[in-house]
PDB file of C-alpha atoms in Angstrom:
ATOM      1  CA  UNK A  13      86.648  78.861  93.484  1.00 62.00           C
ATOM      2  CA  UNK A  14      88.435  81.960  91.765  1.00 66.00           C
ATOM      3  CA  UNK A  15      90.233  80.511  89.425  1.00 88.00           C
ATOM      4  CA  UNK A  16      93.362  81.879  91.121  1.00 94.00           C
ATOM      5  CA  UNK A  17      95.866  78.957  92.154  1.00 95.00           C
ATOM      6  CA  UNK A  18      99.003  78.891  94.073  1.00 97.00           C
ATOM      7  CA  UNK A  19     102.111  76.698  94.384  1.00 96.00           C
ATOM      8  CA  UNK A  20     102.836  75.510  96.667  1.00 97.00           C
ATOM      9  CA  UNK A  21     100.287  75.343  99.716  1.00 96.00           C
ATOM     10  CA  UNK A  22     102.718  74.765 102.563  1.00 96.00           C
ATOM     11  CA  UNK A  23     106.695  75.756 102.661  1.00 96.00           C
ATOM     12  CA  UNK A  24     109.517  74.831 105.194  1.00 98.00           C
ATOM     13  CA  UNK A  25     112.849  76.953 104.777  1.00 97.00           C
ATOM     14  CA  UNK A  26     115.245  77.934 106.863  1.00 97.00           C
ATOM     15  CA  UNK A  27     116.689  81.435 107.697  1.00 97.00           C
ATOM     16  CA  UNK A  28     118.823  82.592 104.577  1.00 97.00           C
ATOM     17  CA  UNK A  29     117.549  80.279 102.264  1.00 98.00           C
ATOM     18  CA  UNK A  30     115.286  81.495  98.888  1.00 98.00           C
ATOM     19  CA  UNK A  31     111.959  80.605  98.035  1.00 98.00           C
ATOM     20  CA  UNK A  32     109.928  81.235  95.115  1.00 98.00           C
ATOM     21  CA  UNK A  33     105.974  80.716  95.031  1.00 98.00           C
ATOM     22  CA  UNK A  34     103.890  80.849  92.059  1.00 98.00           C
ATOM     23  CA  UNK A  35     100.627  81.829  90.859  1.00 97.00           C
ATOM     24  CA  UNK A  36      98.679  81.262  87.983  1.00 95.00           C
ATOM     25  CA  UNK A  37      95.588  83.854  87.372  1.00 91.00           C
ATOM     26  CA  UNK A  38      92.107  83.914  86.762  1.00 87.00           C
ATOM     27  CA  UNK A  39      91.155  83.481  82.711  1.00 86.00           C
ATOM     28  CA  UNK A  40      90.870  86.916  81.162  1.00 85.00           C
ATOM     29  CA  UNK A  41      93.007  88.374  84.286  1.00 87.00           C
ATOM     30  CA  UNK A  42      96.152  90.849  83.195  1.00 88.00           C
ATOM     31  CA  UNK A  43      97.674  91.769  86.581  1.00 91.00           C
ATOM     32  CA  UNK A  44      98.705  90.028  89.719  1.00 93.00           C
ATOM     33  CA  UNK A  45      99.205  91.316  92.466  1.00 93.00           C
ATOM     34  CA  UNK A  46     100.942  89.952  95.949  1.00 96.00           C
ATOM     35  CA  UNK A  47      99.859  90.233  99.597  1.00 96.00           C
ATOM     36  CA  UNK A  48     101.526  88.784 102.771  1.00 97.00           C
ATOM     37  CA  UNK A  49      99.239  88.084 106.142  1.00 96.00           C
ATOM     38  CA  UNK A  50     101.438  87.516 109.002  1.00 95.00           C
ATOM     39  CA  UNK A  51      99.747  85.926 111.828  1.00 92.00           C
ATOM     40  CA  UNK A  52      96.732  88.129 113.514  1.00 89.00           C
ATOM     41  CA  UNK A  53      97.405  90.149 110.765  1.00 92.00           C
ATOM     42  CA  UNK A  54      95.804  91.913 107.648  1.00 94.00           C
ATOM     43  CA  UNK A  55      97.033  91.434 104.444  1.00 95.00           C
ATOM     44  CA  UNK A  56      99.951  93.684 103.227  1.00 95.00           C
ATOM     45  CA  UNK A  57     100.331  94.931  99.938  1.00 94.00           C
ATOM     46  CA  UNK A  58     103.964  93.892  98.495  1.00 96.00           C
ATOM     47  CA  UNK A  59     103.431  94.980  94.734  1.00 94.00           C
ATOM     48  CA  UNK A  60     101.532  93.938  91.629  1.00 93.00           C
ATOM     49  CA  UNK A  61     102.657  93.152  87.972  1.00 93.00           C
ATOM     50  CA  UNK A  62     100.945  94.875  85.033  1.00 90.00           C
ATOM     51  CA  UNK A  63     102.335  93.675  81.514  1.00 89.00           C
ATOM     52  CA  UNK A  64     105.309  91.824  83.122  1.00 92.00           C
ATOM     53  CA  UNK A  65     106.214  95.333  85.200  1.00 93.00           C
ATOM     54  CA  UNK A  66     106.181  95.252  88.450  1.00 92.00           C
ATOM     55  CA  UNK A  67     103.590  98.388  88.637  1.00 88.00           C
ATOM     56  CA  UNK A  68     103.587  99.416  92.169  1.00 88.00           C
ATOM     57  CA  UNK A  69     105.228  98.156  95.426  1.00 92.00           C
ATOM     58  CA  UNK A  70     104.647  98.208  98.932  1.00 91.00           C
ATOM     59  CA  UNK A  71     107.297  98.733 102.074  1.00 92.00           C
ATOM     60  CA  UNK A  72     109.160  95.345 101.646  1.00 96.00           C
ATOM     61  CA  UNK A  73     112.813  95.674 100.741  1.00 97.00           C
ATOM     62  CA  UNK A  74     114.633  94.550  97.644  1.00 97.00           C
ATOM     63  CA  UNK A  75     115.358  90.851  98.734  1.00 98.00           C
ATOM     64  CA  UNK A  76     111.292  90.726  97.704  1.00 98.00           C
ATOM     65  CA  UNK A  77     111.348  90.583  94.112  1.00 97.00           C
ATOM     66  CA  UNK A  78     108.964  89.226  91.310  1.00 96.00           C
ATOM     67  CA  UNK A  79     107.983  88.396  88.009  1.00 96.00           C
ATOM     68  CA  UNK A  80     105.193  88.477  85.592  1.00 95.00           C
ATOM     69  CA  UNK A  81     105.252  86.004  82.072  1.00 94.00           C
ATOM     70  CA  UNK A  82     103.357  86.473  78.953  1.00 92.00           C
ATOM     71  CA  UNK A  83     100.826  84.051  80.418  1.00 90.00           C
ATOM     72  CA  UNK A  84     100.304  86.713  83.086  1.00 91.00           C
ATOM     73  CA  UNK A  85     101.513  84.169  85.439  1.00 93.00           C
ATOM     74  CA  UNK A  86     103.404  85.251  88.341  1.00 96.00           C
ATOM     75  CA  UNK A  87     105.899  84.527  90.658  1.00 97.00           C
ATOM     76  CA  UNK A  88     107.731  85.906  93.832  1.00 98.00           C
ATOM     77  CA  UNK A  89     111.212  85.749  95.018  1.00 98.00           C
ATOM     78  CA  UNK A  90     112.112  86.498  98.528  1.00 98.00           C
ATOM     79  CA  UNK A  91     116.360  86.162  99.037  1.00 97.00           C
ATOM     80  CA  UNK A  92     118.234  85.470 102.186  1.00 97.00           C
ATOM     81  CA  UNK A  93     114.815  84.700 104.319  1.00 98.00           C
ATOM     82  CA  UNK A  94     114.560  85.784 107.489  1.00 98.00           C
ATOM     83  CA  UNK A  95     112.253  84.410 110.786  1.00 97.00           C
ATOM     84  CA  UNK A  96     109.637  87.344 110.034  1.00 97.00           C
ATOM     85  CA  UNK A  97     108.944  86.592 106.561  1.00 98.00           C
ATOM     86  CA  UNK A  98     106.964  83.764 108.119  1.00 97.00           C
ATOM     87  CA  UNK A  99     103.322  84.516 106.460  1.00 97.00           C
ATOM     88  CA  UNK A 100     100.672  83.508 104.521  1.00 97.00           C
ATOM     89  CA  UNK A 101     101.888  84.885 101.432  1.00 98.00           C
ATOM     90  CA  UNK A 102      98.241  85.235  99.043  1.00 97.00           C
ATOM     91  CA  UNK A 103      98.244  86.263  95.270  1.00 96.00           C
ATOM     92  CA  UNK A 104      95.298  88.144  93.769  1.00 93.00           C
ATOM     93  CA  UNK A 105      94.624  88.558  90.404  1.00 91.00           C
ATOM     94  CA  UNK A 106      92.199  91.173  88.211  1.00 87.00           C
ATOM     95  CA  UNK A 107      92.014  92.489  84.992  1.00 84.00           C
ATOM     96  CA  UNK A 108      92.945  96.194  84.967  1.00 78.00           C
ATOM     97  CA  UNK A 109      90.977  98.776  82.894  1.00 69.00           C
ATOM     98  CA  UNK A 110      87.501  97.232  84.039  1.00 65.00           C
ATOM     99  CA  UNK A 111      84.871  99.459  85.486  1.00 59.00           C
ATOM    100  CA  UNK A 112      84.914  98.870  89.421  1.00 62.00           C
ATOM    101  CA  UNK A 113      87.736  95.992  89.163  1.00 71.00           C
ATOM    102  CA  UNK A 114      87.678  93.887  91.342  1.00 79.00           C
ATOM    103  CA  UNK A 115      90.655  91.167  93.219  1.00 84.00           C
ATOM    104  CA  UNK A 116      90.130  88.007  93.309  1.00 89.00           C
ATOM    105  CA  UNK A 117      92.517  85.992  95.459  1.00 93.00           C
ATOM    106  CA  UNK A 118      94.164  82.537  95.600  1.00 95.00           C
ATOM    107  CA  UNK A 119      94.511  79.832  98.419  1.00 95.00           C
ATOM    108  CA  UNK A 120      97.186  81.420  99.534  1.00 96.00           C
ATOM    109  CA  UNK A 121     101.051  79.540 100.257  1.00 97.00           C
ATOM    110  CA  UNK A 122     101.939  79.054 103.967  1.00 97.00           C
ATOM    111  CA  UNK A 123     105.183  79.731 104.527  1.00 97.00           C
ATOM    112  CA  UNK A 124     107.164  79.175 107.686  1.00 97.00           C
ATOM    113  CA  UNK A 125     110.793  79.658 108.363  1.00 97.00           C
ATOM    114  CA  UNK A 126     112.677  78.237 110.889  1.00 96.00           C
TER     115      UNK A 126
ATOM    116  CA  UNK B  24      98.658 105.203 113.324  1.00 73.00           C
ATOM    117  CA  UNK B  25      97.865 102.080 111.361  1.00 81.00           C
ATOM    118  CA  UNK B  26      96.077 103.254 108.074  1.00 89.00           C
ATOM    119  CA  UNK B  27      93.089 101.288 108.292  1.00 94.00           C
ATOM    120  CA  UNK B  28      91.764 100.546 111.863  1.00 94.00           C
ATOM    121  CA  UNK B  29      89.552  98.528 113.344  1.00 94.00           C
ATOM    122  CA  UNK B  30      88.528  97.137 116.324  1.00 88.00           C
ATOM    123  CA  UNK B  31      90.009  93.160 116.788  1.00 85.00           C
ATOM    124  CA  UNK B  32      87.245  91.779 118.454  1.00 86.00           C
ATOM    125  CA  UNK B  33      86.350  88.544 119.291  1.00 92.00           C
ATOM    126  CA  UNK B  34      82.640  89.341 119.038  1.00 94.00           C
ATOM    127  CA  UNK B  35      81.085  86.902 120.234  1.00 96.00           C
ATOM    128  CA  UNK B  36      76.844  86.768 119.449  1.00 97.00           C
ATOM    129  CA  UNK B  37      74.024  84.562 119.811  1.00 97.00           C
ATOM    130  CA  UNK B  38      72.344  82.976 116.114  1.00 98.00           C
ATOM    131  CA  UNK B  39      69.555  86.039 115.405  1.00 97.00           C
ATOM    132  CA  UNK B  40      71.306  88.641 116.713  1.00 97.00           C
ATOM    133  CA  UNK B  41      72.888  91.928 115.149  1.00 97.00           C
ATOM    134  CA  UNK B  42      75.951  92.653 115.319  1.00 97.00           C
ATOM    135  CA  UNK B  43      77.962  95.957 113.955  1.00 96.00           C
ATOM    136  CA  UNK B  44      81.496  96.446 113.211  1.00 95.00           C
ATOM    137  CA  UNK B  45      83.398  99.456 112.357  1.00 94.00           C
ATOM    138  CA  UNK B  46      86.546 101.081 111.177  1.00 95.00           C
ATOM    139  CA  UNK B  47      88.381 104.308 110.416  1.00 95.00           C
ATOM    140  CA  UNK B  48      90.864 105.305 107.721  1.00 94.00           C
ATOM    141  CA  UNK B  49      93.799 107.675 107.470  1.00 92.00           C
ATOM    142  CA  UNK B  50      93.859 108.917 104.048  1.00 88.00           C
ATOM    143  CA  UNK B  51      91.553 111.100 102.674  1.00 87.00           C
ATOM    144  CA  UNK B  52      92.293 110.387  99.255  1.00 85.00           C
ATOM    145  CA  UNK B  53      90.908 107.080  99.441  1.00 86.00           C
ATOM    146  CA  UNK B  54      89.307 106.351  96.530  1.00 83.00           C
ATOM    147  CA  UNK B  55      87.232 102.939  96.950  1.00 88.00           C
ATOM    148  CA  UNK B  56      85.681 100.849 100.214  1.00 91.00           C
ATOM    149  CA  UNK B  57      85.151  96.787 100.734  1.00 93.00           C
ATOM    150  CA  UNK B  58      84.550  94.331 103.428  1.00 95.00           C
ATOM    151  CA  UNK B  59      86.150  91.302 102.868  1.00 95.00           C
ATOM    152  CA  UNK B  60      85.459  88.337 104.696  1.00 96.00           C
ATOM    153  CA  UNK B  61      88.114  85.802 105.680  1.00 96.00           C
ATOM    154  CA  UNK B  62      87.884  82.328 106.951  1.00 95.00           C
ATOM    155  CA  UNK B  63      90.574  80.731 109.466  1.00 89.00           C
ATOM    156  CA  UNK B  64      93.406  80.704 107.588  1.00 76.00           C
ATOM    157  CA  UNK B  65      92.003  80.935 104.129  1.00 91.00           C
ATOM    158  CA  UNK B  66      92.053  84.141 101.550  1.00 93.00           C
ATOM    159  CA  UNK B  67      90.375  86.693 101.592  1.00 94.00           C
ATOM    160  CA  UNK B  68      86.765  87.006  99.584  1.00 93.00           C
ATOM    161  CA  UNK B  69      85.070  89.846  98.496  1.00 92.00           C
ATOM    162  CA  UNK B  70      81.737  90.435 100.902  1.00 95.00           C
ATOM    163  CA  UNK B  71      80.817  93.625  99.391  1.00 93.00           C
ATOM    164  CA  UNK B  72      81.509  97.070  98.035  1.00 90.00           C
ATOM    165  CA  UNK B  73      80.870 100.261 100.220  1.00 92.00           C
ATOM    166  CA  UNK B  74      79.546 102.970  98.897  1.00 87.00           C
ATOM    167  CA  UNK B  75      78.607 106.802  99.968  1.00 86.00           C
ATOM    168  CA  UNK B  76      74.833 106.286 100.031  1.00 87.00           C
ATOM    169  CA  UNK B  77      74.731 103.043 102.297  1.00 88.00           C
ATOM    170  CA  UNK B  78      74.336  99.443 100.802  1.00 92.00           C
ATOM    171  CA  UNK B  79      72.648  96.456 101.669  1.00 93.00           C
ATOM    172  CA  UNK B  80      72.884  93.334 100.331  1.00 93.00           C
ATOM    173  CA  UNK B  81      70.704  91.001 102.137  1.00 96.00           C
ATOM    174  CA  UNK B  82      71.325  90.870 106.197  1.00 97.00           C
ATOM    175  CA  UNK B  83      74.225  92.989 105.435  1.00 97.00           C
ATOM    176  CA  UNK B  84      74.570  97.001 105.134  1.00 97.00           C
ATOM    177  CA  UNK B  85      77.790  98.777 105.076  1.00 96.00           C
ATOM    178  CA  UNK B  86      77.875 102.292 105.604  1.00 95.00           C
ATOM    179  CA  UNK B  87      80.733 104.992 104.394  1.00 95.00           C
ATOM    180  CA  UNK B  88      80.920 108.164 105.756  1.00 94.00           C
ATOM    181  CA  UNK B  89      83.888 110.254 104.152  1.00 92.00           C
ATOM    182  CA  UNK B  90      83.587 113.269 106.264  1.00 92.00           C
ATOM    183  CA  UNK B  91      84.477 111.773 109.351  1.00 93.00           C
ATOM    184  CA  UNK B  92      86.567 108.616 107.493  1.00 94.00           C
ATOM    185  CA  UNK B  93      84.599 105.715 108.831  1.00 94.00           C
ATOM    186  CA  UNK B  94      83.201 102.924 107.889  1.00 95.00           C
ATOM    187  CA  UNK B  95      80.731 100.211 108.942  1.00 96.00           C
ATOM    188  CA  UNK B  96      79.122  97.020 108.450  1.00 97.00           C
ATOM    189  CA  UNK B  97      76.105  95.906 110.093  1.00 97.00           C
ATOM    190  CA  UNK B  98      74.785  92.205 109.996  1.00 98.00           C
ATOM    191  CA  UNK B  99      71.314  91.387 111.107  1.00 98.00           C
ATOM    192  CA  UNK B 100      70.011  87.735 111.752  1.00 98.00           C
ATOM    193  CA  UNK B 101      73.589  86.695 112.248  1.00 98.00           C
ATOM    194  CA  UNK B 102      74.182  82.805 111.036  1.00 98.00           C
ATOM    195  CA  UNK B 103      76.818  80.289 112.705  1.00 97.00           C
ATOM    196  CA  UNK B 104      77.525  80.726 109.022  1.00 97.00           C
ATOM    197  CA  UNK B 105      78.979  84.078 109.574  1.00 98.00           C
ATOM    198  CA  UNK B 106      81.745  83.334 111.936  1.00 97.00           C
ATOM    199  CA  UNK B 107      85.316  84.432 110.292  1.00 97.00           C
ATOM    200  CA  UNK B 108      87.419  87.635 110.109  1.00 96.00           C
ATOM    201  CA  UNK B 109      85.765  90.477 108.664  1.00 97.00           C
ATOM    202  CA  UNK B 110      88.242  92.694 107.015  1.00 96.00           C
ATOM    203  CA  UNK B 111      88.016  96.541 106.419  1.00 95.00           C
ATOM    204  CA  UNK B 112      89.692  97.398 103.138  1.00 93.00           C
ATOM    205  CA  UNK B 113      90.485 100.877 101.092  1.00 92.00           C
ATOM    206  CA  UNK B 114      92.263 101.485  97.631  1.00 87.00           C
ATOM    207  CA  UNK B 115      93.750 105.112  97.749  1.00 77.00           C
ATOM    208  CA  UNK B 116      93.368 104.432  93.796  1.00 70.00           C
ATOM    209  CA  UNK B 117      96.635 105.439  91.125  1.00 60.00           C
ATOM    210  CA  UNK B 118      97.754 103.040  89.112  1.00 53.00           C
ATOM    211  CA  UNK B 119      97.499  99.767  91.135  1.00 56.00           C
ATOM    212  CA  UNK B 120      95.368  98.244  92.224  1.00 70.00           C
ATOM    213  CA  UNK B 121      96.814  98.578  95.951  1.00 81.00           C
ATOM    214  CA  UNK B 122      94.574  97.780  98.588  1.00 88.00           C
ATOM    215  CA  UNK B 123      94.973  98.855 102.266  1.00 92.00           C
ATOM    216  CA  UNK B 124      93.602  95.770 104.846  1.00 94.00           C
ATOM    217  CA  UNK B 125      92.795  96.173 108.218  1.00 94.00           C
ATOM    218  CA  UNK B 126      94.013  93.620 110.585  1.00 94.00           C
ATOM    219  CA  UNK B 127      90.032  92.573 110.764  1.00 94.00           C
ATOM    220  CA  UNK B 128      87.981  92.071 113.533  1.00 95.00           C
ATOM    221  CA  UNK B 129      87.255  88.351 114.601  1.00 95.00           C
ATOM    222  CA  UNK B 130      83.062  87.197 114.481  1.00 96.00           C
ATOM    223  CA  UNK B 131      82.148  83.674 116.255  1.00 96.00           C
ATOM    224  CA  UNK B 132      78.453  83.618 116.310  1.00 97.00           C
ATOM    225  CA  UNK B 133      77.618  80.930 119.032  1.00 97.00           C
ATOM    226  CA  UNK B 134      74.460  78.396 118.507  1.00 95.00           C
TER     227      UNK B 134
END
């Protein structure tokens, strides 16, 4: 257990639609950061949130968006989904400023769109 | 060219046996190297840092070399235990904490 959960573990949508997971982070933890896996896949970096600022992003266009609350809670917004955006989307969390930090990830949320 | 590379597998290996995987990476700057391991389906867990000199922790070594931009992990005495994804991971370091995955190569070790 890493004391990094997600909500929620499985998602149905359909192409278009919005969808917004959550994550809550590890105690002590002060940045999140979001990966999708597609199938067969590696994880891919989408960006991370440092002092609720998004502080670094990976090649996913706008319609990805997130946010970061005081609680260094996190969540991610993805508009207008499309069939590809089918992915185990997985949430990490660490505590930046710590000699050789370290990620510690969630359960993940399965999403599928249909 | 993918980033991080490595080769998908499936290895497939008797209990006892070793069994070496390995991977190369595009951008010399990278800063940091990890193997993660990853169960079917599940996230990804930390297996262990890689470092210039070689590492071991228990039946498991990884090996960096930065000259030629590869990186390995052997396991010896493999355990049905071991079966999952093995995943080859760099950080090219700045500001986040960004880390590059390989798509992972796939270990079923057979009784």
């Amino acid at each position: 257990e890493t004391g990094v959960t997600q909500s929620p573990t499985h998602l149905i949508k359909t192409r278009g639609q919005q969808v917004t997971l959550r994550c809550s982070s590890q105690s002590g933890h002060n940045t999140v950061s979001w990966y999708q896996q597609a199938l067969g896949q590696g994880p891919q970096f989408i960006f991370q949130y440092y002092r609720e600022e998004e502080n670094g992003r990976g090649n996913f266009p706008p319609r990805f968006s997130g946010l970061q609350f005081p609680n260094y809670s996190s969540e991610l917004n993805v508009n207008a989904l499309e069939l590809d955006d089918s992915a185990l989307y997985l949430c990490a969390s660490s505590k930046t400023g710590t000699v050789n930090e370290k990620l510690f990830f969630g359960s993940g949320t399965q999403l599928s769109v249909l | 060219r993918k980033e991080v590379e490595q080769d998908p597998g499936p290895f497939n290996v008797p209990e006892g046996a070793t069994v070496a995987f390995n991977c190369t990476y595009s951008n010399s700057a990278s800063q940091s190297f990890f193997w993660y391991r990853q169960d079917c389906r599940k996230e990804p867990k930390l297996l262990m840092s890689v470092y210039s000199s070689g590492n071991e922790d228990g039946r498991f070594t990884a090996q960096l070399n930065r000259a030629s931009q590869y990186i390995s992990l052997l396991i010896r005495d493999s355990k049905l235990s071991d079966s999952a994804t093995y995943l080859c991971v760099v950080n090219i370091g700045g500001s986040a904490r960004q880390l590059t995955f390989g798509s992972g190569t796939q270990l079923t070790v057979l009784p």
